Amino acid sequence: MNHLRPAADSRLSRQRAAVPSGVLHLPWALYGLLLFSLGIAMYLVGVALVVPRYLLGLEHWLRPVAEWLVWYSGLPLVLGVGLVLGDMLGLRDRKRGTDAVHDHPVQRTGLVVALTAYNDEASIGPAVRDFLAHPAVSQVIVVSNNSTDRTAPNAEAAGAVVVNEERPGYGSCVHRCLTEALRRSGADIVILCEGDGTFLAADIDKLLAYAPHADIVNGTRTVERLRQPLTQLSTFMYYGNLFVGKMLEFKHLGKTTITDVGTTYKLCHRDALERLLPVVNPAINLEFNAHFLDAALAEGLAIVECPITFHPRVGVSKGGNVNNRRALQVGLRMMRGIVLGWRERVA
Ligand SMILES: Nc1nc2c(ncn2[C@@H]2O[C@H](COP(=O)(O)OP(=O)(O)O)[C@@H](O)[C@H]2O)c(=O)[nH]1
Ligand SMILES: [Mg+2]
């Protein structure tokens, strides 16, 4: 049966009214989390100074510094906890608004899938075949980002429509995926994913289960038992994602739950994308996904997270998962974007 949603306008216009504004809606919990983290960092540095103080004979110089750090770490700690609790206990209900749980019937067949690909010749063929074999999918688009290997011919041979995106970078590639999906298909639902073997078509069923309740169903890889033992997501990235996710969640307190800011795999309703694509910046590179979620929340769109399975990558990694150092850089850029606004950087 083909369930079609009611007119897009009425669905989204109700959410537009829920976009917060004014002093009451400033991200106090986010500021509190930052202050709290600063306090913890000051305290730990102050305590760790014990090592050079005693081992390097710097007691005379470092003792006052250590005392100052440990003593004054109390200020940001207390203020931070106060802001988080104040926002959560005092303002959260008002920030949440009165929007009822969305429950709109959705189209469950004829979906379009768009896959990112950047020199992914080893994985792209099997990924395309996997998605085309899913009964809900009618079309797979692969956006190759100037791949110099056999990514494009392999994707085409597997049955995908292949497009090349000339602007380099993950953000440009994702933006083009979503743009092409809207342009080349009348489908109400677009599935965005990577063609690197880390995500499987079977998880579309999980995303679809939440589609009636959200404008965007975002996959999360931070649910144990759902990721294979040896994936790119190291323990550091697992908890790093969780931390940055909570920063974003605190920024938009009461609007959504976020445990993963780095998953490409997501389901988007057409009308949400039509609103979102003009306001996101494709030049934002590996931190694009966090930028995308931030922009969606700022637009008043409903995001629901959905646990998905995560698998070892086929081929060489080029993204934020290369190693923990790279992940830290991407994570810090995400944090800066969440707090200070998003700046372009193609790396
Ligand atoms: N790093 C990077 N990835 C790109 C680019 N263009 C497209 N991609 C694709 O975007 C995805 C990056 O995802 P991520 O999981 O962060 O890195 P991965 O380990 O290389 O898969 C992969 O599917 C890449 O093939 C680009 O210019 N840089
Ligand atoms: Mg990947």
XYZ file of N, CA and C in Angstrom, residues 34-271:
714
model
N 30.165 23.934 28.594
C 31.506 24.435 28.268
C 32.227 24.899 29.525
N 31.518 25.649 30.385
C 32.137 26.130 31.627
C 32.530 24.951 32.520
N 31.649 23.986 32.613
C 31.922 22.803 33.430
C 33.178 22.083 32.911
N 33.256 21.931 31.576
C 34.416 21.263 30.982
C 35.680 22.061 31.255
N 35.577 23.406 31.189
C 36.731 24.258 31.480
C 37.182 24.057 32.925
N 36.217 23.997 33.841
C 36.533 23.793 35.256
C 37.249 22.473 35.482
N 36.743 21.426 34.868
C 37.371 20.101 35.005
C 38.798 20.145 34.463
N 38.954 20.799 33.290
C 40.288 20.864 32.673
C 41.249 21.621 33.590
N 40.798 22.764 34.148
C 41.662 23.546 35.046
C 42.083 22.702 36.245
N 41.109 21.992 36.812
C 41.385 21.180 37.996
C 42.422 20.098 37.678
N 42.202 19.402 36.556
C 43.100 18.298 36.213
C 44.510 18.797 35.912
N 44.608 19.939 35.203
C 45.939 20.487 34.907
C 46.628 20.873 36.211
N 45.845 21.519 37.099
C 46.408 21.920 38.390
C 46.951 20.722 39.151
N 46.210 19.630 39.141
C 46.652 18.421 39.855
C 47.855 17.798 39.133
N 47.805 17.769 37.807
C 48.885 17.119 37.042
C 50.207 17.879 37.180
N 50.132 19.150 37.538
C 51.374 19.927 37.688
C 52.254 19.381 38.810
N 51.672 18.500 39.608
C 52.447 17.893 40.684
C 53.676 17.164 40.126
N 53.542 16.658 38.912
C 54.653 15.893 38.324
C 55.866 16.805 38.077
N 55.736 17.894 37.263
C 56.919 18.753 37.089
C 57.340 19.453 38.381
N 56.376 19.714 39.259
C 56.732 20.392 40.522
C 57.775 19.584 41.296
N 57.499 18.300 41.449
C 58.386 17.490 42.276
C 59.504 16.820 41.476
N 59.172 16.363 40.257
C 60.196 15.633 39.503
C 61.230 16.555 38.872
N 60.792 17.748 38.446
C 61.731 18.655 37.775
C 62.211 19.773 38.691
N 61.822 19.706 39.945
C 62.289 20.708 40.898
C 61.723 22.090 40.645
N 60.506 22.171 40.107
C 59.918 23.477 39.783
C 58.888 23.918 40.829
N 58.989 23.344 41.999
C 58.011 23.617 43.047
C 57.794 25.124 43.268
N 58.877 25.852 43.330
C 58.804 27.275 43.630
C 57.945 28.024 42.597
N 58.140 27.669 41.324
C 57.422 28.375 40.251
C 55.997 27.860 40.068
N 55.868 26.564 40.140
C 54.576 25.982 39.730
C 53.559 25.834 40.861
N 54.005 25.861 42.068
C 53.055 25.675 43.173
C 51.942 26.737 43.161
N 52.291 28.044 43.043
C 51.198 29.034 43.013
C 50.259 28.846 41.824
N 50.833 28.433 40.672
C 49.987 28.214 39.476
C 49.013 27.069 39.751
N 49.553 25.964 40.286
C 48.714 24.794 40.553
C 47.617 25.150 41.556
N 47.997 25.890 42.592
C 47.000 26.259 43.614
C 45.903 27.138 43.020
N 46.340 28.088 42.186
C 45.365 28.988 41.548
C 44.385 28.184 40.687
N 44.955 27.265 39.880
C 44.104 26.480 38.967
C 43.101 25.632 39.751
N 43.605 24.929 40.754
C 42.714 24.032 41.509
C 41.662 24.856 42.259
N 42.090 25.938 42.876
C 41.163 26.764 43.653
C 40.088 27.396 42.764
N 40.555 28.037 41.668
C 39.592 28.767 40.831
C 38.825 27.886 39.847
N 39.184 26.604 39.730
C 38.394 25.707 38.873
C 36.973 25.602 39.427
N 36.833 25.884 40.718
C 35.507 25.814 41.336
C 34.519 26.788 40.703
N 35.039 27.945 40.240
C 34.132 28.961 39.678
C 33.404 28.458 38.433
N 34.163 28.090 37.366
C 33.442 27.588 36.179
C 32.663 26.315 36.461
N 33.162 25.476 37.405
C 32.426 24.240 37.709
C 31.042 24.558 38.274
N 31.016 25.441 39.271
C 29.733 25.755 39.915
C 28.811 26.501 38.964
N 29.398 27.486 38.257
C 28.585 28.254 37.315
C 28.040 27.349 36.207
N 28.903 26.453 35.730
C 28.499 25.530 34.657
C 27.354 24.638 35.096
N 27.495 24.028 36.268
C 26.425 23.148 36.765
C 25.137 23.957 36.937
N 25.292 25.192 37.432
C 24.119 26.043 37.634
C 23.391 26.323 36.326
N 24.165 26.643 35.293
C 23.536 26.952 34.000
C 22.849 25.728 33.404
N 23.523 24.568 33.496
C 22.917 23.350 32.940
C 21.625 23.022 33.689
N 21.710 23.039 35.016
C 20.510 22.691 35.795
C 19.399 23.721 35.589
N 19.803 25.009 35.556
C 18.799 26.058 35.357
C 18.062 25.871 34.042
N 18.821 25.579 32.998
C 18.211 25.396 31.677
C 17.331 24.147 31.655
N 17.868 23.064 32.239
C 17.131 21.799 32.187
C 15.867 21.840 33.047
N 16.026 22.366 34.252
C 14.887 22.309 35.176
C 13.943 23.492 34.998
N 14.520 24.654 34.601
C 13.686 25.851 34.542
C 13.100 26.155 33.174
N 13.883 25.901 32.129
C 13.451 26.383 30.808
C 13.093 25.285 29.818
N 13.528 24.062 30.121
C 13.404 22.991 29.131
C 11.967 22.804 28.638
N 11.038 22.810 29.541
C 9.648 22.567 29.141
C 9.162 23.630 28.163
N 9.548 24.903 28.450
C 9.128 25.973 27.536
C 9.827 25.852 26.190
N 11.098 25.449 26.239
C 11.841 25.289 24.978
C 11.275 24.138 24.133
N 10.812 23.106 24.801
C 10.253 21.958 24.073
C 9.027 22.345 23.281
N 8.249 23.279 23.835
C 7.027 23.695 23.158
C 5.927 22.670 23.329
N 4.899 22.817 22.514
C 3.735 21.941 22.680
C 3.511 21.047 21.463
N 4.545 20.966 20.628
C 4.450 20.150 19.422
C 4.184 18.687 19.792
N 3.061 18.154 19.329
C 2.750 16.751 19.638
C 3.662 15.832 18.828
N 3.723 14.583 19.226
C 4.511 13.604 18.465
C 3.969 13.561 17.038
N 4.860 13.741 16.083
C 4.408 13.683 14.685
C 4.064 12.239 14.329
N 3.026 12.072 13.562
C 2.677 10.727 13.135
C 2.038 10.793 11.755
N 2.889 11.089 10.767
C 2.389 11.249 9.409
C 2.663 9.995 8.597
N 1.658 9.480 7.908
C 1.902 8.300 7.070
C 2.982 8.602 6.033
N 3.824 7.645 5.739
C 4.894 7.885 4.773
C 4.876 6.870 3.645
N 5.470 7.285 2.545
C 5.610 6.410 1.396
C 6.727 5.415 1.683
N 6.450 4.130 1.544
C 7.454 3.137 1.922
C 8.044 2.393 0.738
N 7.707 2.835 -0.453
C 8.302 2.213 -1.645
C 8.792 3.317 -2.573
N 9.583 2.923 -3.547
C 10.058 3.890 -4.553
C 11.040 4.898 -3.994
N 11.778 4.519 -2.962
C 12.711 5.467 -2.351
C 13.947 5.658 -3.224
N 14.547 6.830 -3.090
C 15.806 7.076 -3.789
C 16.927 7.092 -2.753
N 18.026 6.427 -3.103
C 19.205 6.372 -2.220
C 20.353 7.109 -2.905
N 21.024 7.970 -2.157
C 22.188 8.667 -2.712
C 23.420 8.292 -1.893
N 24.460 7.846 -2.589
C 25.674 7.381 -1.904
C 26.863 8.291 -2.210
N 27.611 8.658 -1.167
C 28.860 9.394 -1.371
C 29.952 8.409 -1.784
N 30.876 8.884 -2.606
C 31.975 8.014 -3.012
C 33.197 8.846 -3.399
N 34.332 8.451 -2.879
C 35.572 9.160 -3.178
C 36.684 8.122 -3.265
N 36.997 7.748 -4.473
C 37.968 6.663 -4.700
C 37.596 5.427 -3.903
N 36.351 5.000 -4.090
C 35.835 3.838 -3.359
C 35.556 2.672 -4.315
N 36.496 2.404 -5.227
C 36.246 1.388 -6.265
C 35.998 -0.006 -5.685
N 36.590 -0.293 -4.533
C 36.450 -1.654 -3.980
C 35.075 -1.883 -3.366
N 34.469 -0.817 -2.871
C 33.227 -0.995 -2.118
C 31.973 -0.567 -2.878
N 32.131 0.287 -3.870
C 30.939 0.947 -4.411
C 29.993 -0.020 -5.140
N 30.577 -0.986 -5.874
C 29.741 -1.955 -6.603
C 28.851 -2.750 -5.648
N 29.447 -3.443 -4.663
C 28.613 -4.184 -3.703
C 27.619 -3.289 -2.962
N 28.021 -2.044 -2.645
C 27.097 -1.146 -1.928
C 25.881 -0.821 -2.801
N 26.119 -0.514 -4.068
C 25.004 -0.196 -4.972
C 24.075 -1.401 -5.103
N 24.649 -2.581 -5.283
C 23.823 -3.785 -5.433
C 23.011 -4.054 -4.164
N 23.640 -3.841 -3.031
C 22.944 -4.045 -1.749
C 21.720 -3.123 -1.663
N 21.892 -1.852 -1.986
C 20.770 -0.910 -1.870
C 19.709 -1.157 -2.950
N 20.149 -1.503 -4.154
C 19.155 -1.750 -5.212
C 18.327 -2.994 -4.916
N 18.905 -3.923 -4.164
C 18.190 -5.166 -3.842
C 17.145 -4.962 -2.753
N 17.202 -3.801 -2.070
C 16.211 -3.571 -1.013
C 14.851 -3.261 -1.650
N 13.788 -3.933 -1.191
C 12.473 -3.783 -1.857
C 11.917 -2.362 -1.833
N 12.350 -1.533 -0.897
C 11.800 -0.172 -0.821
C 12.488 0.789 -1.779
N 13.618 0.352 -2.347
C 14.452 1.281 -3.129
C 14.190 1.130 -4.622
N 14.014 2.270 -5.306
C 13.818 2.187 -6.751
C 15.016 2.731 -7.515
N 15.814 3.566 -6.866
C 16.908 4.188 -7.607
C 18.102 4.466 -6.684
N 19.294 4.208 -7.181
C 20.505 4.543 -6.410
C 21.346 5.520 -7.226
N 21.669 6.628 -6.592
C 22.533 7.629 -7.227
C 23.870 7.594 -6.503
N 24.952 7.579 -7.258
C 26.280 7.652 -6.646
C 26.908 8.977 -7.041
N 27.324 9.748 -6.053
C 28.047 10.984 -6.351
C 29.523 10.740 -6.086
N 30.267 10.669 -7.176
C 31.714 10.483 -7.067
C 32.355 11.869 -7.003
N 33.277 12.011 -6.054
C 33.873 13.327 -5.816
C 35.257 13.367 -6.483
N 35.246 13.481 -7.813
C 36.506 13.496 -8.583
C 37.330 12.231 -8.353
N 36.662 11.098 -8.238
C 37.409 9.855 -8.025
C 38.322 9.595 -9.217
N 39.536 9.150 -8.936
C 40.487 8.877 -10.015
C 40.625 7.377 -10.264
N 39.932 6.568 -9.474
C 40.002 5.122 -9.685
C 38.755 4.658 -10.451
N 38.348 3.418 -10.279
C 37.222 2.892 -11.063
C 35.881 3.031 -10.324
N 35.797 3.988 -9.432
C 34.541 4.177 -8.681
C 33.352 4.377 -9.621
N 33.475 5.299 -10.563
C 32.335 5.628 -11.436
C 31.918 4.438 -12.304
N 32.846 3.816 -13.069
C 32.402 2.656 -13.870
C 31.872 1.507 -13.031
N 32.474 1.271 -11.877
C 31.983 0.169 -11.027
C 30.566 0.445 -10.530
N 30.301 1.698 -10.174
C 28.964 2.060 -9.691
C 27.940 1.925 -10.811
N 28.334 2.368 -11.993
C 27.426 2.293 -13.141
C 27.124 0.841 -13.493
N 28.176 0.006 -13.488
C 28.005 -1.418 -13.816
C 27.071 -2.101 -12.819
N 27.054 -1.592 -11.592
C 26.196 -2.210 -10.561
C 24.759 -1.696 -10.650
N 24.525 -0.690 -11.506
C 23.147 -0.231 -11.715
C 22.830 1.143 -11.170
N 23.849 1.889 -10.759
C 23.577 3.226 -10.205
C 23.606 4.295 -11.290
N 22.929 5.396 -10.998
C 23.092 6.616 -11.803
C 24.309 7.313 -11.200
N 25.298 7.614 -12.020
C 26.534 8.187 -11.469
C 26.684 9.651 -11.867
N 27.028 10.460 -10.887
C 27.228 11.890 -11.093
C 28.598 12.233 -10.532
N 29.288 13.180 -11.160
C 30.554 13.623 -10.561
C 30.376 15.009 -9.946
N 30.844 15.148 -8.718
C 30.848 16.459 -8.068
C 32.271 17.001 -8.120
N 32.414 18.157 -8.748
C 33.776 18.681 -8.943
C 34.334 19.386 -7.724
N 33.468 20.030 -6.950
C 33.985 20.706 -5.743
C 34.444 19.628 -4.766
N 35.691 19.665 -4.342
C 36.166 18.610 -3.448
C 35.609 18.763 -2.042
N 35.566 17.655 -1.316
C 35.161 17.716 0.089
C 33.880 16.951 0.360
N 33.818 16.422 1.567
C 32.672 15.614 1.989
C 31.366 16.426 1.953
N 31.440 17.694 2.396
C 30.233 18.527 2.424
C 29.656 18.729 1.031
N 30.529 19.010 0.072
C 30.062 19.215 -1.310
C 29.446 17.937 -1.841
N 30.076 16.804 -1.481
C 29.600 15.510 -1.971
C 28.213 15.196 -1.402
N 28.042 15.419 -0.103
C 26.738 15.151 0.532
C 25.672 16.099 -0.029
N 26.031 17.362 -0.152
C 25.075 18.352 -0.662
C 24.616 17.967 -2.067
N 25.570 17.523 -2.888
C 25.229 17.124 -4.250
C 24.354 15.869 -4.240
N 24.659 14.934 -3.336
C 23.833 13.718 -3.208
C 22.374 14.094 -2.994
N 22.161 14.995 -2.036
C 20.789 15.351 -1.676
C 20.124 16.157 -2.801
N 20.896 17.031 -3.428
C 20.357 17.836 -4.535
C 19.957 16.939 -5.700
N 20.842 16.003 -6.047
C 20.544 15.099 -7.168
C 19.355 14.207 -6.858
N 19.276 13.759 -5.607
C 18.160 12.882 -5.223
C 16.830 13.613 -5.406
N 16.793 14.884 -5.033
C 15.560 15.656 -5.191
C 15.261 15.893 -6.667
N 16.312 16.155 -7.428
C 16.148 16.527 -8.836
C 15.749 15.329 -9.707
N 16.303 14.170 -9.393
C 16.143 13.026 -10.281
C 15.022 12.078 -9.890
N 14.342 12.374 -8.796
C 13.295 11.447 -8.380
C 12.152 12.234 -7.754
N 10.967 11.707 -7.879
C 9.814 12.360 -7.250
C 9.568 11.806 -5.853
N 10.480 10.964 -5.390
C 10.250 10.281 -4.115
C 10.112 11.273 -2.966
N 9.239 10.943 -2.047
C 9.035 11.781 -0.858
C 10.147 11.583 0.152
N 10.831 10.438 0.042
C 11.879 10.127 1.014
C 13.203 9.888 0.300
N 14.236 10.524 0.831
C 15.592 10.354 0.304
C 16.433 9.696 1.392
N 17.191 8.678 1.004
C 18.119 8.046 1.940
C 19.534 8.453 1.540
N 20.259 9.028 2.493
C 21.647 9.409 2.242
C 22.559 8.400 2.938
N 23.579 7.943 2.218
C 24.481 6.966 2.830
C 25.856 7.036 2.156
N 26.796 6.277 2.674
C 28.131 6.197 2.077
C 28.275 4.882 1.327
N 29.050 4.913 0.274
C 29.255 3.689 -0.504
C 30.528 2.974 -0.120
N 30.863 2.986 1.166
C 32.139 2.398 1.587
C 31.985 1.096 2.372
N 30.775 0.561 2.387
C 30.544 -0.730 3.040
C 30.298 -0.648 4.538
N 30.343 0.564 5.097
C 30.156 0.677 6.551
C 28.681 0.612 6.952
N 27.801 0.893 6.000
C 26.363 0.865 6.293
C 25.660 -0.102 5.338
N 24.613 -0.753 5.837
C 23.907 -1.751 5.026
C 22.483 -1.321 4.701
N 22.012 -1.743 3.527
C 20.665 -1.389 3.083
C 19.592 -1.909 4.039
N 19.847 -3.020 4.705
C 18.833 -3.605 5.595
C 18.378 -2.613 6.656
N 19.250 -1.673 7.008
C 18.894 -0.709 8.054
C 17.897 0.354 7.583
N 17.600 0.364 6.301
C 16.544 1.265 5.809
C 15.243 0.973 6.560
N 15.007 -0.315 6.842
C 13.773 -0.675 7.558
C 13.701 0.002 8.920
N 14.855 0.110 9.577
C 14.871 0.778 10.887
C 14.568 2.258 10.711
N 15.229 2.884 9.732
C 14.999 4.321 9.504
C 13.535 4.581 9.147
N 12.982 3.686 8.316
C 11.581 3.866 7.887
C 10.600 3.775 9.056
N 10.970 2.953 10.040
C 10.064 2.782 11.180
C 9.848 4.101 11.922
N 10.840 4.986 11.855
C 10.734 6.273 12.568
C 10.305 7.413 11.649
N 10.243 7.134 10.358
C 9.955 8.201 9.391
C 8.653 8.956 9.664
N 7.599 8.305 10.181
C 6.364 9.068 10.443
C 6.543 10.143 11.509
N 7.571 9.995 12.339
C 7.717 10.896 13.487
C 8.707 12.030 13.270
N 9.341 12.079 12.122
C 10.437 13.041 11.971
C 10.550 13.564 10.549
N 11.201 14.722 10.437
C 11.579 15.236 9.116
C 12.885 14.584 8.671
N 13.739 14.318 9.663
C 15.012 13.654 9.388
C 15.195 12.550 10.423
N 15.429 11.336 9.942
C 15.774 10.244 10.866
C 17.272 10.014 10.705
N 18.007 10.302 11.765
C 19.462 10.256 11.683
C 19.990 8.976 12.323
N 20.792 8.239 11.604
C 21.355 7.010 12.146
C 22.354 7.289 13.255
N 22.366 6.464 14.277
C 23.413 6.586 15.297
C 24.177 5.279 15.408
N 25.522 5.430 15.494
C 26.387 4.249 15.593
C 26.833 4.014 17.023
N 26.264 4.778 17.950
C 26.767 4.690 19.325
C 25.880 3.818 20.208
N 25.304 2.789 19.616
C 24.557 1.826 20.423
C 25.337 0.511 20.382
N 25.795 0.082 21.551
C 26.578 -1.154 21.591
C 25.742 -2.336 21.097
N 26.414 -3.349 20.646
C 25.858 -4.557 20.042
C 25.453 -4.324 18.592
N 25.462 -3.074 18.137
C 25.079 -2.836 16.744
C 26.285 -2.504 15.872
N 27.456 -2.388 16.488
C 28.626 -2.170 15.625
C 29.532 -3.387 15.725
N 30.065 -3.756 14.581
C 30.960 -4.916 14.519
C 32.193 -4.647 15.376
N 32.882 -5.689 15.806
C 34.030 -5.484 16.696
C 35.115 -4.577 16.112
N 35.420 -4.711 14.841
C 36.543 -3.934 14.310
C 36.085 -2.915 13.266
N 35.473 -1.839 13.732
C 35.082 -0.785 12.792
C 36.036 0.389 12.939
N 35.807 1.431 12.132
C 36.636 2.636 12.221
C 36.367 3.403 13.506
N 35.191 3.176 14.103
C 34.790 3.968 15.259
C 35.540 3.483 16.504
N 36.665 4.135 16.790
C 37.455 3.763 17.960
C 36.701 4.172 19.227
N 37.185 3.708 20.366
C 36.550 4.088 21.636
C 36.563 5.611 21.788
N 37.682 6.224 21.397
C 37.798 7.681 21.475
C 36.711 8.353 20.625
N 36.514 7.853 19.402
C 35.506 8.452 18.519
C 34.089 8.196 19.038
N 33.909 7.012 19.594
C 32.597 6.639 20.134
C 32.162 7.662 21.185
N 33.047 7.916 22.164
C 32.673 8.847 23.232
C 32.781 10.300 22.779
N 33.705 10.553 21.844
C 33.823 11.908 21.296
C 32.538 12.307 20.591
N 31.994 11.377 19.802
C 30.733 11.612 19.101
C 29.611 11.904 20.079
N 29.626 11.109 21.148
C 28.598 11.272 22.180
C 28.698 12.672 22.808
N 29.933 13.098 23.103
C 30.132 14.408 23.749
C 29.692 15.540 22.817
N 30.167 15.503 21.576
C 29.802 16.581 20.642
C 28.289 16.528 20.368
N 27.760 15.315 20.331
C 26.312 15.163 20.152
C 25.536 15.831 21.276
N 26.038 15.656 22.489
C 25.348 16.282 23.634
C 25.484 17.806 23.588
N 26.635 18.297 23.078
C 26.773 19.746 22.924
C 25.677 20.285 21.993
N 25.503 19.577 20.889
C 24.488 20.019 19.925
C 23.085 19.895 20.520
N 22.890 18.812 21.244
C 21.585 18.607 21.895
C 21.323 19.721 22.919
N 22.337 20.067 23.704
C 22.172 21.126 24.702
C 21.915 22.476 24.034
N 22.529 22.670 22.860
C 22.311 23.942 22.147
C 20.834 24.093 21.778
N 20.230 22.973 21.424
C 18.811 22.999 21.036
C 18.010 22.208 22.074
N 18.169 22.573 23.314
C 17.605 21.791 24.418
C 16.099 21.546 24.236
N 15.735 20.303 24.442
C 14.316 19.954 24.381
C 13.820 19.630 22.984
N 14.701 19.745 21.988
C 14.246 19.547 20.609
C 14.562 18.176 20.049
N 15.625 17.562 20.556
C 15.977 16.249 20.016
C 16.974 15.557 20.941
N 17.284 14.312 20.629
C 18.317 13.568 21.350
C 19.412 13.227 20.348
N 20.644 13.578 20.676
C 21.729 13.298 19.729
C 22.877 12.565 20.425
N 23.227 11.415 19.873
C 24.363 10.665 20.415
C 25.465 10.471 19.377
N 25.219 10.900 18.150
C 26.211 10.697 17.092
C 26.114 11.850 16.098
N 27.213 12.584 15.954
C 27.194 13.719 15.014
C 27.901 13.368 13.708
N 28.363 12.112 13.592
C 29.185 11.792 12.431
C 28.590 10.810 11.436
N 27.338 10.421 11.614
C 26.785 9.412 10.690
C 26.265 10.051 9.423
N 26.682 9.517 8.308
C 26.108 9.978 7.037
C 24.711 9.375 6.841
N 24.547 8.121 7.250
C 23.305 7.380 6.959
C 22.094 8.068 7.600
N 21.196 8.523 6.770
C 20.003 9.173 7.313
C 18.870 9.155 6.297
N 17.669 9.325 6.816
C 16.475 9.407 5.978
C 15.958 10.841 6.066
N 15.680 11.437 4.912
C 15.194 12.829 4.914
C 13.926 12.930 4.089
N 12.958 13.646 4.624
C 11.761 13.918 3.838
C 12.072 15.022 2.825
N 11.481 14.890 1.665
C 11.733 15.845 0.583
C 11.494 17.290 1.010
N 10.365 17.536 1.675
C 10.038 18.931 2.015
C 11.046 19.516 3.005
